[in-house]
Short mmCIF file of C-alpha atoms in Angstrom, two decimals:
data_model
loop_
_atom_site.label_atom_id
_atom_site.label_comp_id
_atom_site.label_asym_id
_atom_site.label_seq_id
_atom_site.Cartn_x
_atom_site.Cartn_y
_atom_site.Cartn_z
CA UNK E 1 35.89 5.67 -24.34
CA UNK E 2 35.04 0.68 -23.41
CA UNK E 3 33.66 -12.77 -15.81
CA UNK E 4 34.00 -13.64 -12.36
CA UNK E 5 35.28 -12.09 -9.28
CA UNK E 6 38.84 -11.54 -8.22
CA UNK E 7 39.84 -14.20 -5.65
CA UNK E 8 41.60 -11.53 -3.60
CA UNK E 9 39.53 -10.31 -0.64
CA UNK E 10 40.60 -6.83 0.09
CA UNK E 11 41.35 -6.54 3.81
CA UNK E 12 42.03 -3.55 6.07
CA UNK E 13 40.62 -0.02 6.18
CA UNK E 14 41.66 3.13 4.41
CA UNK E 15 43.86 5.16 6.70
CA UNK E 16 42.96 8.79 6.92
CA UNK E 17 39.57 8.25 5.47
CA UNK E 18 36.08 8.56 6.95
CA UNK E 19 35.01 5.23 8.16
CA UNK E 20 31.84 3.39 7.07
CA UNK E 21 30.69 2.31 10.50
CA UNK E 22 27.57 4.10 11.50
CA UNK E 23 27.50 6.22 8.29
CA UNK E 24 24.23 7.18 6.62
CA UNK E 25 24.85 4.55 4.01
CA UNK E 26 24.79 1.61 6.44
CA UNK E 27 21.49 -0.40 6.56
CA UNK E 28 19.92 -2.17 9.53
CA UNK E 29 21.68 -5.47 8.53
CA UNK E 30 25.11 -3.78 8.59
CA UNK E 31 25.58 -3.47 4.82
CA UNK E 32 26.93 -0.27 3.31
CA UNK E 33 25.50 1.10 0.03
CA UNK E 34 27.87 3.11 -2.10
CA UNK E 35 26.72 5.30 -4.97
CA UNK E 36 28.83 5.14 -8.10
CA UNK E 37 28.71 7.39 -11.11
CA UNK E 38 29.92 5.71 -14.26
CA UNK E 39 29.81 7.35 -17.75
CA UNK E 40 27.56 6.46 -20.56
CA UNK E 41 28.98 3.67 -22.85
CA UNK E 42 32.25 3.52 -21.00
CA UNK E 43 31.58 -0.14 -20.42
CA UNK E 44 28.79 -2.35 -21.69
CA UNK E 45 25.71 -3.09 -19.59
CA UNK E 46 26.69 -6.70 -19.48
CA UNK E 47 30.22 -5.99 -18.09
CA UNK E 48 28.76 -3.59 -15.49
CA UNK E 49 26.22 -6.26 -14.38
CA UNK E 50 28.84 -8.94 -14.12
CA UNK E 51 31.26 -6.71 -12.11
CA UNK E 52 28.59 -5.51 -9.66
CA UNK E 53 27.29 -9.06 -9.05
CA UNK E 54 30.81 -10.33 -8.55
CA UNK E 55 31.89 -7.49 -6.30
CA UNK E 56 28.82 -7.86 -4.15
CA UNK E 57 29.36 -11.62 -3.81
CA UNK E 58 32.96 -11.01 -2.77
CA UNK E 59 32.08 -8.19 -0.37
CA UNK E 60 29.05 -9.25 1.52
CA UNK E 61 28.95 -5.97 3.46
CA UNK E 62 28.82 -3.60 0.48
CA UNK E 63 25.94 -2.95 -2.02
CA UNK E 64 26.65 -0.97 -5.12
CA UNK E 65 24.23 1.46 -6.67
CA UNK E 66 25.43 2.60 -10.14
CA UNK E 67 24.12 5.72 -11.82
CA UNK E 68 24.96 6.26 -15.48
CA UNK E 69 25.99 9.81 -16.31
CA UNK E 70 26.15 11.63 -19.70
CA UNK E 71 29.42 13.08 -20.90
CA UNK E 72 27.68 16.33 -21.94
CA UNK E 73 27.68 18.74 -19.09
CA UNK E 74 29.40 16.26 -16.68
CA UNK E 75 32.08 18.88 -15.62
CA UNK E 76 29.54 21.16 -14.13
CA UNK E 77 27.56 18.23 -12.50
CA UNK E 78 30.63 16.79 -10.90
CA UNK E 79 31.76 20.19 -9.67
CA UNK E 80 28.40 20.81 -8.07
CA UNK E 81 28.40 17.31 -6.44
CA UNK E 82 31.83 17.78 -5.00
CA UNK E 83 30.75 21.08 -3.34
CA UNK E 84 27.67 19.52 -1.90
CA UNK E 85 27.02 17.28 1.14
CA UNK E 86 25.41 14.63 -1.01
CA UNK E 87 28.23 13.58 -3.30
CA UNK E 88 28.44 10.09 -4.70
CA UNK E 89 31.11 7.83 -3.31
CA UNK E 90 33.01 6.98 -6.57
CA UNK E 91 33.01 9.00 -9.76
CA UNK E 92 34.36 8.08 -13.22
CA UNK E 93 35.99 11.06 -14.81
CA UNK E 94 37.98 11.77 -17.97
CA UNK E 95 41.67 11.47 -17.17
CA UNK E 96 42.35 15.10 -18.22
CA UNK E 97 39.52 16.37 -15.88
CA UNK E 98 40.98 15.29 -12.61
CA UNK E 99 43.05 18.42 -12.15
CA UNK E 100 40.01 20.57 -12.49
CA UNK E 101 38.12 18.69 -9.71
CA UNK E 102 41.15 18.33 -7.56
CA UNK E 103 41.81 22.07 -7.63
CA UNK E 104 38.59 22.70 -5.69
CA UNK E 105 39.69 20.50 -2.81
CA UNK E 106 36.75 18.24 -3.37
CA UNK E 107 38.66 14.94 -4.02
CA UNK E 108 40.22 12.46 -1.62
CA UNK E 109 44.08 12.25 -1.67
CA UNK E 110 44.93 8.69 -2.48
CA UNK E 111 48.74 9.17 -2.69
CA UNK E 112 49.40 6.72 0.07
CA UNK E 113 47.51 3.95 -1.72
CA UNK E 114 49.51 4.14 -5.01
CA UNK E 115 51.82 1.20 -4.15
CA UNK E 116 48.95 -0.90 -2.90
CA UNK E 117 47.16 -0.40 -6.25
CA UNK E 118 50.29 -1.30 -8.40
CA UNK E 119 50.87 2.36 -9.32
CA UNK E 120 54.48 1.62 -10.41
CA UNK E 121 53.09 -0.06 -13.50
CA UNK E 122 50.28 2.44 -14.36
CA UNK E 123 50.20 3.96 -17.75
CA UNK E 124 51.69 7.42 -17.42
CA UNK E 125 48.98 8.85 -19.72
CA UNK E 126 46.36 7.99 -17.07
CA UNK E 127 48.41 8.35 -13.84
CA UNK E 128 50.04 11.64 -14.52
CA UNK E 129 46.84 13.64 -15.24
CA UNK E 130 45.34 11.87 -12.29
CA UNK E 131 47.76 13.69 -9.99
CA UNK E 132 47.63 17.34 -9.03
CA UNK E 133 50.16 19.34 -7.15
CA UNK E 134 52.12 16.27 -6.30
CA UNK E 135 49.19 14.28 -4.94
CA UNK E 136 47.35 11.34 -6.61
CA UNK E 137 43.61 11.81 -6.71
CA UNK E 138 42.67 9.76 -9.85
CA UNK E 139 43.15 6.04 -10.09
CA UNK E 140 43.71 4.82 -13.72
CA UNK E 141 40.68 2.85 -15.00
CA UNK E 142 41.15 2.23 -18.71
CA UNK E 143 42.82 3.83 -21.75
CA UNK E 144 42.31 4.21 -25.44
CA UNK E 145 44.58 5.96 -28.08
CA UNK E 146 45.05 6.37 -31.73
CA UNK E 147 46.61 3.99 -34.11
CA UNK E 148 46.98 3.72 -37.89
CA UNK E 149 44.09 1.98 -39.60
CA UNK E 150 45.17 0.83 -43.05
CA UNK E 151 43.81 -0.99 -46.11
CA UNK E 152 45.65 -4.31 -46.37
CA UNK E 153 44.71 -4.74 -50.11
CA UNK E 154 46.01 -1.27 -51.04
CA UNK E 155 49.25 -1.88 -49.11
CA UNK E 156 49.75 -5.20 -50.89
CA UNK E 157 49.00 -3.58 -54.31
CA UNK E 158 51.70 -0.91 -53.67
CA UNK E 159 54.18 -3.44 -52.32
CA UNK E 160 54.20 -1.99 -48.86
CA UNK E 161 54.61 -4.21 -45.82
CA UNK E 162 52.95 -2.53 -42.80
CA UNK E 163 54.89 -4.73 -40.33
CA UNK E 164 58.15 -3.14 -41.56
CA UNK E 165 57.00 0.43 -40.80
CA UNK E 166 58.76 1.24 -37.50
CA UNK E 167 59.97 4.84 -37.99
CA UNK E 168 58.43 8.03 -39.20
CA UNK E 169 60.75 8.17 -42.21
CA UNK E 170 59.67 4.70 -43.25
CA UNK E 171 56.04 5.80 -42.80
CA UNK E 172 56.50 8.73 -45.05
CA UNK E 173 58.22 6.64 -47.74
CA UNK E 174 55.44 4.03 -47.58
CA UNK E 175 52.75 6.63 -47.70
CA UNK E 176 54.37 8.24 -50.71
CA UNK E 177 54.20 4.93 -52.51
CA UNK E 178 50.53 4.56 -51.52
CA UNK E 179 49.61 8.04 -52.67
CA UNK E 180 49.20 7.19 -56.38
CA UNK E 181 46.85 5.58 -58.84
CA UNK E 182 43.87 7.50 -57.61
CA UNK E 183 44.39 6.46 -53.98
CA UNK E 184 45.19 8.81 -51.05
CA UNK E 185 48.24 7.67 -49.11
CA UNK E 186 46.61 8.97 -46.03
CA UNK E 187 43.50 10.95 -45.15
CA UNK E 188 44.71 13.35 -42.56
CA UNK E 189 42.55 16.51 -41.92
CA UNK E 190 44.44 19.76 -41.11
CA UNK E 191 43.18 20.15 -37.50
CA UNK E 192 43.81 16.73 -35.91
CA UNK E 193 45.63 18.35 -33.10
CA UNK E 194 45.84 15.24 -30.96
CA UNK E 195 47.95 13.69 -33.69
CA UNK E 196 50.14 16.79 -33.85
CA UNK E 197 50.64 16.61 -30.09
CA UNK E 198 52.20 13.15 -30.48
CA UNK E 199 54.63 14.44 -33.08
CA UNK E 200 55.55 17.42 -30.95
CA UNK E 201 56.21 15.12 -27.98
CA UNK E 202 58.37 12.87 -30.19
CA UNK E 203 60.52 15.85 -30.94
CA UNK E 204 60.93 16.70 -27.26
CA UNK E 205 58.48 19.63 -27.27
CA UNK E 206 55.14 20.23 -25.61
CA UNK E 207 51.94 22.03 -25.97
CA UNK E 208 52.58 24.10 -22.96
CA UNK E 209 55.18 24.25 -20.17
CA UNK E 210 55.20 25.31 -16.55
CA UNK E 211 57.64 27.46 -14.69
CA UNK E 212 56.82 27.77 -10.99
CA UNK E 213 53.10 28.50 -10.83
CA UNK E 214 52.95 29.91 -14.38
CA UNK E 215 51.95 27.97 -17.51
CA UNK E 216 52.92 29.19 -20.99
CA UNK E 217 52.09 28.00 -24.43
CA UNK E 218 55.03 26.22 -26.08
CA UNK E 219 54.09 25.70 -29.70
CA UNK E 220 56.92 28.17 -30.73
CA UNK E 221 59.69 26.07 -29.41
CA UNK E 222 61.99 24.59 -32.02
CA UNK E 223 60.92 21.09 -31.05
CA UNK E 224 57.25 21.87 -31.39
CA UNK E 225 57.74 23.53 -34.73
CA UNK E 226 59.56 20.47 -35.99
CA UNK E 227 56.55 18.42 -34.95
CA UNK E 228 54.33 20.69 -37.03
CA UNK E 229 56.76 20.37 -39.95
CA UNK E 230 56.33 16.56 -39.92
CA UNK E 231 52.52 16.87 -39.71
CA UNK E 232 52.69 19.11 -42.78
CA UNK E 233 54.77 16.53 -44.74
CA UNK E 234 52.31 13.72 -43.86
CA UNK E 235 49.20 15.71 -44.45
CA UNK E 236 50.31 16.55 -47.99
CA UNK E 237 50.19 12.87 -48.91
CA UNK E 238 46.48 12.87 -49.15
CA UNK E 239 43.47 15.06 -49.84
CA UNK E 240 42.40 15.86 -46.29
CA UNK E 241 40.88 19.33 -45.78
CA UNK E 242 43.21 21.83 -44.17
CA UNK E 243 40.52 23.76 -42.30
CA UNK E 244 38.65 20.97 -40.40
CA UNK E 245 39.17 18.05 -38.03
CA UNK E 246 38.51 14.33 -38.22
CA UNK E 247 34.77 14.84 -37.44
CA UNK E 248 34.03 17.24 -40.35
CA UNK E 249 33.51 15.17 -42.44
CA UNK E 250 33.76 11.94 -40.38
CA UNK E 251 37.05 10.43 -41.54
CA UNK E 252 35.85 6.82 -41.22
CA UNK E 253 33.12 7.60 -43.70
CA UNK E 254 35.63 9.10 -46.06
CA UNK E 255 37.84 6.02 -45.76
CA UNK E 256 34.73 3.86 -46.46
CA UNK E 257 34.48 5.37 -49.99
CA UNK E 258 37.37 3.15 -50.94
CA UNK E 259 40.25 5.44 -52.08
CA UNK E 260 42.01 6.02 -48.66
CA UNK E 261 44.91 3.83 -47.69
CA UNK E 262 45.31 5.07 -44.10
CA UNK E 263 43.69 7.12 -41.29
CA UNK E 264 44.85 7.90 -37.76
CA UNK E 265 42.04 6.83 -35.49
CA UNK E 266 41.10 4.75 -32.48
CA UNK E 267 40.58 1.06 -33.61
CA UNK E 268 36.81 1.46 -33.29
CA UNK E 269 36.99 3.60 -36.42
CA UNK E 270 37.43 0.42 -38.43
CA UNK E 271 33.91 -0.68 -37.36
CA UNK E 272 32.49 2.57 -38.69
CA UNK E 273 34.35 2.07 -42.05
CA UNK E 274 32.96 -1.43 -42.38
CA UNK E 275 29.44 -0.34 -41.36
CA UNK E 276 29.54 2.23 -44.31
CA UNK E 277 31.18 -0.15 -46.70
CA UNK E 278 30.72 -3.83 -45.85
CA UNK E 279 32.92 -4.71 -48.79
CA UNK E 280 35.95 -3.57 -46.75
CA UNK E 281 35.45 -6.22 -44.07
CA UNK E 282 38.64 -8.21 -43.79
CA UNK E 283 40.63 -5.61 -45.64
CA UNK E 284 41.61 -3.29 -42.68
CA UNK E 285 44.60 -3.69 -40.43
CA UNK E 286 46.30 -1.74 -37.59
CA UNK E 287 49.74 -0.67 -36.53
CA UNK E 288 51.04 1.71 -33.84
CA UNK E 289 51.89 5.31 -34.89
CA UNK E 290 55.62 5.09 -35.74
CA UNK E 291 58.25 6.89 -33.78
CA UNK E 292 61.37 8.88 -34.81
CA UNK E 293 63.37 5.68 -34.37
CA UNK E 294 62.60 1.99 -34.35
CA UNK E 295 63.49 1.84 -30.66
CA UNK E 296 60.21 3.39 -29.50
CA UNK E 297 56.75 3.85 -31.06
CA UNK E 298 55.35 7.23 -31.55
CA UNK E 299 53.98 9.27 -28.72
CA UNK E 300 50.16 9.33 -28.59
CA UNK E 301 47.54 11.12 -26.56
CA UNK E 302 46.04 8.82 -24.08
CA UNK E 303 42.29 9.20 -23.61
CA UNK E 304 40.42 7.20 -21.02
CA UNK E 305 39.14 7.42 -17.49
CA UNK E 306 40.22 7.66 -13.84
CA UNK E 307 38.18 6.80 -10.77
CA UNK E 308 38.05 9.33 -7.91
CA UNK E 309 36.56 9.55 -4.39
CA UNK E 310 34.91 12.70 -3.28
CA UNK E 311 36.19 14.14 -0.04
CA UNK E 312 32.62 14.49 1.11
CA UNK E 313 31.84 10.72 0.90
CA UNK E 314 31.08 9.19 4.20
CA UNK E 315 31.91 5.73 2.87
CA UNK E 316 35.46 6.11 1.73
CA UNK E 317 36.57 2.62 2.94
CA UNK E 318 33.93 0.93 0.76
CA UNK E 319 34.59 3.29 -2.09
CA UNK E 320 38.32 2.41 -2.11
CA UNK E 321 37.44 -1.31 -1.95
CA UNK E 322 35.37 -0.80 -5.08
CA UNK E 323 38.15 0.99 -6.93
CA UNK E 324 40.76 -1.48 -5.88
CA UNK E 325 38.69 -4.30 -7.23
CA UNK E 326 37.68 -2.66 -10.58
CA UNK E 327 41.25 -1.44 -11.25
CA UNK E 328 42.90 -4.64 -10.13
CA UNK E 329 44.55 -7.10 -12.54
CA UNK E 330 41.76 -9.66 -12.61
CA UNK E 331 39.01 -7.30 -13.65
CA UNK E 332 41.23 -5.22 -15.89
CA UNK E 333 41.85 -8.30 -18.00
CA UNK E 334 38.13 -8.93 -18.22
CA UNK E 335 37.49 -5.31 -19.11
CA UNK E 336 40.08 -5.41 -21.86
CA UNK E 337 38.55 -8.55 -23.34
CA UNK E 338 34.99 -7.19 -23.14
CA UNK E 339 35.66 -3.59 -24.37
CA UNK E 340 38.95 -3.78 -26.36
CA UNK E 341 40.37 -1.22 -24.11
CA UNK E 342 44.00 -0.92 -23.01
CA UNK E 343 44.28 -2.02 -19.36
CA UNK E 344 45.58 0.49 -16.82
CA UNK E 345 49.01 -1.13 -16.38
CA UNK E 346 51.82 -1.78 -18.82
CA UNK E 347 52.22 -5.25 -17.27
CA UNK E 348 48.70 -6.21 -18.62
CA UNK E 349 49.36 -5.53 -22.32
CA UNK E 350 49.17 -9.25 -23.04
CA UNK E 351 45.49 -9.16 -22.13
CA UNK E 352 44.78 -7.62 -25.60
CA UNK E 353 47.33 -9.63 -27.58
CA UNK E 354 44.64 -11.50 -29.53
CA UNK E 355 42.93 -8.18 -30.60
CA UNK E 356 44.79 -6.57 -33.41
CA UNK E 357 43.41 -3.05 -32.86
CA UNK E 358 43.76 -3.10 -29.06
CA UNK E 359 47.24 -4.63 -29.21
CA UNK E 360 48.39 -1.86 -31.52
CA UNK E 361 46.93 0.56 -29.05
CA UNK E 362 48.66 -0.98 -26.14
CA UNK E 363 52.05 -0.51 -27.86
CA UNK E 364 51.52 3.26 -28.21
CA UNK E 365 49.87 3.53 -24.79
CA UNK E 366 53.07 2.37 -23.12
CA UNK E 367 54.62 5.77 -24.13
CA UNK E 368 51.43 7.69 -24.25
CA UNK E 369 50.88 11.06 -22.64
CA UNK E 370 48.01 13.44 -21.74
CA UNK E 371 47.53 17.20 -22.27
CA UNK E 372 49.16 19.64 -19.83
CA UNK E 373 48.05 18.83 -16.33
CA UNK E 374 46.49 22.14 -15.32
CA UNK E 375 42.82 23.11 -14.66
CA UNK E 376 43.34 25.90 -17.18
CA UNK E 377 43.75 23.55 -20.04
CA UNK E 378 39.96 23.15 -20.45
CA UNK E 379 39.86 26.81 -21.55
CA UNK E 380 42.47 26.11 -24.22
CA UNK E 381 40.31 23.27 -25.70
CA UNK E 382 37.28 25.47 -25.62
CA UNK E 383 38.92 28.08 -27.82
CA UNK E 384 41.44 25.76 -29.45
CA UNK E 385 43.93 28.08 -30.96
CA UNK E 386 45.93 25.03 -31.96
CA UNK E 387 43.53 24.20 -34.75
CA UNK E 388 43.72 27.72 -36.18
CA UNK E 389 47.50 27.54 -36.01
CA UNK E 390 47.54 24.26 -37.94
CA UNK E 391 45.25 25.58 -40.69
CA UNK E 392 47.38 28.69 -41.03
CA UNK E 393 50.61 26.77 -41.46
CA UNK E 394 49.13 24.20 -43.90
CA UNK E 395 47.76 27.04 -46.07
CA UNK E 396 51.14 28.72 -46.43
CA UNK E 397 51.74 30.92 -43.40
CA UNK E 398 55.09 31.01 -41.60
CA UNK E 399 55.16 28.26 -38.96
CA UNK E 400 57.35 30.07 -36.47
CA UNK E 401 55.25 33.30 -36.56
CA UNK E 402 51.89 31.41 -36.32
CA UNK E 403 53.32 29.25 -33.49
CA UNK E 404 54.17 32.37 -31.50
CA UNK E 405 50.63 33.70 -31.92
CA UNK E 406 49.11 30.35 -30.93
CA UNK E 407 51.41 30.10 -27.83
CA UNK E 408 50.36 33.49 -26.75
CA UNK E 409 46.68 32.49 -27.11
CA UNK E 410 47.30 29.29 -25.14
CA UNK E 411 49.00 31.24 -22.35
CA UNK E 412 46.09 33.71 -22.13
CA UNK E 413 43.54 30.92 -22.13
CA UNK E 414 45.19 29.00 -19.35
CA UNK E 415 45.54 32.14 -17.22
CA UNK E 416 41.76 32.81 -17.51
CA UNK E 417 40.77 29.29 -17.11
CA UNK E 418 42.72 28.20 -14.02
#
């Protein structure tokens, strides 16, 4: 997932943290060097260069050494680093990974810094998974989520006004009109479980729920089943395969063939569509996934990153200064403009107003959520019984019975993975 320097000079130390004075990272001239792990392609090389140069100019006592990490295998690498005496000082991590790392005791508790960082306005889909057992470890960095990418020419031909689609019922009615004349109203593969999660949340359900210290799968609740019922209605208005997800085949490539009116994707999917079919340039638009009522957009899964400080860092003051600058309003606006990401605060949504795809994302992000906040959820995604459940229902099996099976599988996976 996506200049100049903030005029604010961050003053004061980080209470309760290991000080920088005399640490192994301090050079003979009194400067402190912090090691920062950022993820491959999360930001452009140009943005990274501008931020580091601006930060070092504003903080003459801190040098920044950035190491780019690969997403593949990062969980194991971070876990090993947190358990060592040679951890980096700042780590970018996926928002849903924070609980896994916090469980080990290897992260610094930043709960007392939430107000200072403007936490009251953070996107819940970044902030909530950044907390674990009531303490805030991950600081929201940036977000991205799914929207509807649509063919403006096909909508016009069918007499459909995308701007008027505010509810799920209106979306279904519009998609029915679009699903004619050789066109697919929507290409929705049967196993896009992130989209299903949003529909379940809209109904008041969840993928899993917690009672005390125990997590249980919750796909068999009436609310969750209603979410699956809506998915089934929408999926039927196209020719998406019932037994695969959006990557098999890549849905943007399917849309590029010219007969698909809509897909659910991050806005970057539009670039892939155009790359595969340049004739569609200028014919793609975006709107937020509709909600049950016009009063609120549809719930979406929020992807993105948080920034954490390892407990083993000996330079926590400087590390916090780095995080405060990068997640502050000035640099968040620059990041949004450079990468078309959603900024970390709802109050910064105007930063992407001129970007159609990002502004559609920002609308959904305001009510976005993350997967269940437990270290055991990683085991659920590894086995992913949700996908099997969706395929079973879409191919005619009883939704309630299949939901009960999937919920039991989720419960078992979380118990072994926590």
